[in-house]
One Martini backbone bead per residue (centre of mass of N, CA, C, O) as a GRO file, in nm:
protein
  221
    1UNK     BB    1   0.738   4.409  -5.819
    2UNK     BB    2   0.918   4.158  -5.839
    3UNK     BB    3   1.092   4.222  -5.586
    4UNK     BB    4   0.861   4.213  -5.380
    5UNK     BB    5   0.778   3.919  -5.430
    6UNK     BB    6   1.049   3.794  -5.352
    7UNK     BB    7   1.049   3.899  -5.060
    8UNK     BB    8   0.794   3.757  -4.964
    9UNK     BB    9   0.886   3.468  -5.034
   10UNK     BB   10   1.134   3.471  -4.850
   11UNK     BB   11   0.982   3.512  -4.584
   12UNK     BB   12   0.804   3.261  -4.601
   13UNK     BB   13   1.035   3.053  -4.624
   14UNK     BB   14   1.163   3.129  -4.355
   15UNK     BB   15   0.924   3.054  -4.173
   16UNK     BB   16   0.902   2.759  -4.260
   17UNK     BB   17   1.189   2.676  -4.181
   18UNK     BB   18   1.164   2.749  -3.881
   19UNK     BB   19   0.926   2.563  -3.816
   20UNK     BB   20   1.059   2.294  -3.903
   21UNK     BB   21   1.303   2.314  -3.713
   22UNK     BB   22   1.147   2.325  -3.445
   23UNK     BB   23   0.999   2.052  -3.478
   24UNK     BB   24   1.255   1.883  -3.498
   25UNK     BB   25   1.374   1.953  -3.217
   26UNK     BB   26   1.131   1.853  -3.048
   27UNK     BB   27   1.139   1.561  -3.149
   28UNK     BB   28   1.430   1.503  -3.059
   29UNK     BB   29   1.380   1.560  -2.758
   30UNK     BB   30   1.159   1.342  -2.712
   31UNK     BB   31   1.336   1.099  -2.797
   32UNK     BB   32   1.549   1.132  -2.577
   33UNK     BB   33   1.356   1.104  -2.334
   34UNK     BB   34   1.234   0.822  -2.413
   35UNK     BB   35   1.537   0.687  -2.408
   36UNK     BB   36   1.566   0.742  -2.128
   37UNK     BB   37   1.608   0.671  -1.812
   38UNK     BB   38   1.440   0.549  -1.535
   39UNK     BB   39   1.346   0.668  -1.199
   40UNK     BB   40   1.320   0.656  -0.845
   41UNK     BB   41   1.152   0.883  -0.627
   42UNK     BB   42   1.098   1.117  -0.368
   43UNK     BB   43   0.788   1.269  -0.276
   44UNK     BB   44   0.563   1.485  -0.163
   45UNK     BB   45   0.233   1.423  -0.043
   46UNK     BB   46   0.278   1.680   0.136
   47UNK     BB   47   0.306   1.924   0.339
   48UNK     BB   48   0.621   2.021   0.492
   49UNK     BB   49   0.747   2.128   0.777
   50UNK     BB   50   0.955   2.284   0.951
   51UNK     BB   51   1.073   2.049   1.189
   52UNK     BB   52   0.945   1.799   1.068
   53UNK     BB   53   0.880   1.478   1.090
   54UNK     BB   54   0.947   1.219   0.870
   55UNK     BB   55   0.730   1.001   0.708
   56UNK     BB   56   0.619   0.756   0.494
   57UNK     BB   57   0.326   0.895   0.458
   58UNK     BB   58   0.457   1.175   0.322
   59UNK     BB   59   0.542   0.984   0.080
   60UNK     BB   60   0.628   0.915  -0.267
   61UNK     BB   61   0.660   0.742  -0.557
   62UNK     BB   62   0.855   0.841  -0.859
   63UNK     BB   63   0.875   0.862  -1.206
   64UNK     BB   64   1.181   0.958  -1.371
   65UNK     BB   65   1.420   1.102  -1.535
   66UNK     BB   66   1.747   1.054  -1.469
   67UNK     BB   67   1.865   1.334  -1.581
   68UNK     BB   68   1.658   1.513  -1.382
   69UNK     BB   69   1.814   1.441  -1.127
   70UNK     BB   70   1.908   1.529  -0.831
   71UNK     BB   71   2.178   1.434  -0.642
   72UNK     BB   72   1.998   1.481  -0.354
   73UNK     BB   73   1.791   1.273  -0.411
   74UNK     BB   74   1.562   1.069  -0.278
   75UNK     BB   75   1.502   0.696  -0.328
   76UNK     BB   76   1.475   0.594  -0.028
   77UNK     BB   77   1.320   0.534   0.271
   78UNK     BB   78   1.584   0.506   0.445
   79UNK     BB   79   1.673   0.819   0.397
   80UNK     BB   80   1.418   0.934   0.603
   81UNK     BB   81   1.484   0.817   0.858
   82UNK     BB   82   1.492   1.023   1.124
   83UNK     BB   83   1.395   1.286   0.978
   84UNK     BB   84   1.429   1.649   0.943
   85UNK     BB   85   1.310   1.938   0.837
   86UNK     BB   86   1.487   2.248   0.735
   87UNK     BB   87   1.237   2.293   0.538
   88UNK     BB   88   0.999   2.364   0.339
   89UNK     BB   89   0.773   2.124   0.178
   90UNK     BB   90   0.617   2.072  -0.111
   91UNK     BB   91   0.384   1.936  -0.277
   92UNK     BB   92   0.570   1.732  -0.514
   93UNK     BB   93   0.844   1.759  -0.395
   94UNK     BB   94   1.147   1.671  -0.381
   95UNK     BB   95   1.363   1.489  -0.176
   96UNK     BB   96   1.628   1.649  -0.014
   97UNK     BB   97   1.900   1.565   0.177
   98UNK     BB   98   2.008   1.866   0.249
   99UNK     BB   99   1.699   1.913   0.393
  100UNK     BB  100   1.803   1.718   0.614
  101UNK     BB  101   1.783   1.587   0.959
  102UNK     BB  102   1.895   1.420   1.206
  103UNK     BB  103   1.753   1.356   1.506
  104UNK     BB  104   2.018   1.331   1.669
  105UNK     BB  105   2.133   1.615   1.590
  106UNK     BB  106   1.895   1.791   1.720
  107UNK     BB  107   1.984   1.734   2.031
  108UNK     BB  108   2.232   1.948   2.055
  109UNK     BB  109   2.089   2.223   1.915
  110UNK     BB  110   1.855   2.469   1.961
  111UNK     BB  111   1.961   2.698   1.767
  112UNK     BB  112   1.881   2.531   1.498
  113UNK     BB  113   1.554   2.574   1.550
  114UNK     BB  114   1.562   2.873   1.521
  115UNK     BB  115   1.415   3.116   1.374
  116UNK     BB  116   1.425   3.387   1.208
  117UNK     BB  117   1.347   3.640   1.454
  118UNK     BB  118   1.384   3.457   1.700
  119UNK     BB  119   1.335   3.314   2.033
  120UNK     BB  120   1.447   3.155   2.331
  121UNK     BB  121   1.218   3.053   2.602
  122UNK     BB  122   1.178   2.972   2.941
  123UNK     BB  123   0.937   2.786   3.143
  124UNK     BB  124   0.787   2.713   3.429
  125UNK     BB  125   0.647   2.384   3.514
  126UNK     BB  126   0.391   2.174   3.582
  127UNK     BB  127   0.172   1.927   3.535
  128UNK     BB  128  -0.068   2.120   3.480
  129UNK     BB  129   0.073   2.343   3.296
  130UNK     BB  130   0.173   2.079   3.090
  131UNK     BB  131  -0.033   1.860   3.047
  132UNK     BB  132   0.106   1.633   3.210
  133UNK     BB  133   0.371   1.617   3.026
  134UNK     BB  134   0.247   1.604   2.701
  135UNK     BB  135   0.439   1.790   2.586
  136UNK     BB  136   0.609   1.840   2.274
  137UNK     BB  137   0.827   1.877   2.049
  138UNK     BB  138   0.654   2.081   1.799
  139UNK     BB  139   0.436   2.196   1.938
  140UNK     BB  140   0.132   2.375   1.994
  141UNK     BB  141   0.064   2.677   2.192
  142UNK     BB  142  -0.096   2.835   2.447
  143UNK     BB  143  -0.082   3.131   2.656
  144UNK     BB  144  -0.174   3.147   3.001
  145UNK     BB  145  -0.264   3.409   3.229
  146UNK     BB  146  -0.244   3.437   3.596
  147UNK     BB  147  -0.377   3.662   3.860
  148UNK     BB  148  -0.376   3.820   4.168
  149UNK     BB  149  -0.612   4.072   4.259
  150UNK     BB  150  -0.696   4.395   4.396
  151UNK     BB  151  -0.961   4.559   4.454
  152UNK     BB  152  -1.112   4.846   4.569
  153UNK     BB  153  -1.270   4.649   4.795
  154UNK     BB  154  -1.033   4.427   4.870
  155UNK     BB  155  -1.095   4.216   4.672
  156UNK     BB  156  -0.993   3.899   4.564
  157UNK     BB  157  -0.890   3.818   4.230
  158UNK     BB  158  -0.884   3.625   3.930
  159UNK     BB  159  -0.688   3.684   3.641
  160UNK     BB  160  -0.749   3.587   3.294
  161UNK     BB  161  -0.527   3.543   2.999
  162UNK     BB  162  -0.455   3.560   2.662
  163UNK     BB  163  -0.117   3.616   2.527
  164UNK     BB  164  -0.063   3.352   2.341
  165UNK     BB  165  -0.039   3.205   2.004
  166UNK     BB  166   0.091   2.953   1.844
  167UNK     BB  167   0.336   2.817   1.994
  168UNK     BB  168   0.650   2.689   1.965
  169UNK     BB  169   0.809   2.396   2.063
  170UNK     BB  170   1.149   2.316   2.130
  171UNK     BB  171   1.139   2.219   2.445
  172UNK     BB  172   1.162   1.963   2.710
  173UNK     BB  173   1.369   2.050   2.893
  174UNK     BB  174   1.635   1.867   2.719
  175UNK     BB  175   1.422   1.793   2.504
  176UNK     BB  176   1.411   1.816   2.120
  177UNK     BB  177   1.236   1.555   2.078
  178UNK     BB  178   1.034   1.323   2.022
  179UNK     BB  179   0.898   1.052   2.139
  180UNK     BB  180   1.063   0.734   2.150
  181UNK     BB  181   1.222   0.443   2.180
  182UNK     BB  182   1.507   0.594   2.171
  183UNK     BB  183   1.334   0.862   2.297
  184UNK     BB  184   1.197   0.877   2.574
  185UNK     BB  185   1.006   0.964   2.818
  186UNK     BB  186   1.014   1.266   3.026
  187UNK     BB  187   1.030   1.455   3.284
  188UNK     BB  188   0.934   1.807   3.347
  189UNK     BB  189   0.987   2.183   3.444
  190UNK     BB  190   1.035   2.285   3.137
  191UNK     BB  191   0.968   2.520   2.863
  192UNK     BB  192   1.060   2.584   2.526
  193UNK     BB  193   1.012   2.879   2.338
  194UNK     BB  194   0.908   3.044   2.033
  195UNK     BB  195   0.987   3.398   2.001
  196UNK     BB  196   0.950   3.702   1.991
  197UNK     BB  197   1.108   3.939   2.157
  198UNK     BB  198   0.858   4.084   2.285
  199UNK     BB  199   0.719   3.819   2.381
  200UNK     BB  200   0.946   3.725   2.568
  201UNK     BB  201   0.929   3.963   2.763
  202UNK     BB  202   0.632   3.926   2.838
  203UNK     BB  203   0.656   3.642   2.956
  204UNK     BB  204   0.855   3.703   3.184
  205UNK     BB  205   0.679   3.914   3.324
  206UNK     BB  206   0.425   3.734   3.381
  207UNK     BB  207   0.571   3.511   3.542
  208UNK     BB  208   0.646   3.705   3.782
  209UNK     BB  209   0.329   3.774   3.853
  210UNK     BB  210   0.244   3.462   3.787
  211UNK     BB  211   0.073   3.224   3.595
  212UNK     BB  212   0.144   2.952   3.369
  213UNK     BB  213  -0.035   2.818   3.084
  214UNK     BB  214  -0.060   2.538   2.867
  215UNK     BB  215  -0.219   2.501   2.543
  216UNK     BB  216  -0.302   2.237   2.344
  217UNK     BB  217  -0.275   2.132   2.023
  218UNK     BB  218  -0.386   1.979   1.751
  219UNK     BB  219  -0.269   1.746   1.482
  220UNK     BB  220  -0.524   1.731   1.351
  221UNK     BB  221  -0.690   1.777   1.019
   0.00000   0.00000   0.00000
């Protein structure tokens, strides 16, 4: 009986010792964090989409412990100027410089803008079909197809249908970034769209048969 009592007491003392040691380590950890230096970083104020140009209104400054900062974390607003996200950035996530691309660099290769599993295909447009050349790279559009067909009574009618929705614009003419003071507006006669392979084939086929019109989405939330 005495040996069993000693065993129980030993287990209890062991649990108490473990609990006290754990509390001591947590207290020590908190003291180290409180004594560490704080630094300011940039975090996303909202969700930022891949290939979206980052503006100062999309980020906020946040104070964090200096030791917890990733080496690639942006700390100054000047580091995000004219930058485009190369991946989706979630609200509250630190802005990492290696996930940004300078807008000037993006003008060189449209292939860098195409998402995995998609293709780039261009369609010819005039002023009316392109919303009077007001469509910009990065916009979303619907694709409307119309063709003249002859019915059984020999009467010709125009048939119109919506064939694609929420298609991302990669480029207008040879311009692959939105118009700015440094990269001003230019007229164009072709728009390059990002599509799945089957949709790209469908678009080429319909363009050969009739007319394509692009319908622009609003960017207002």
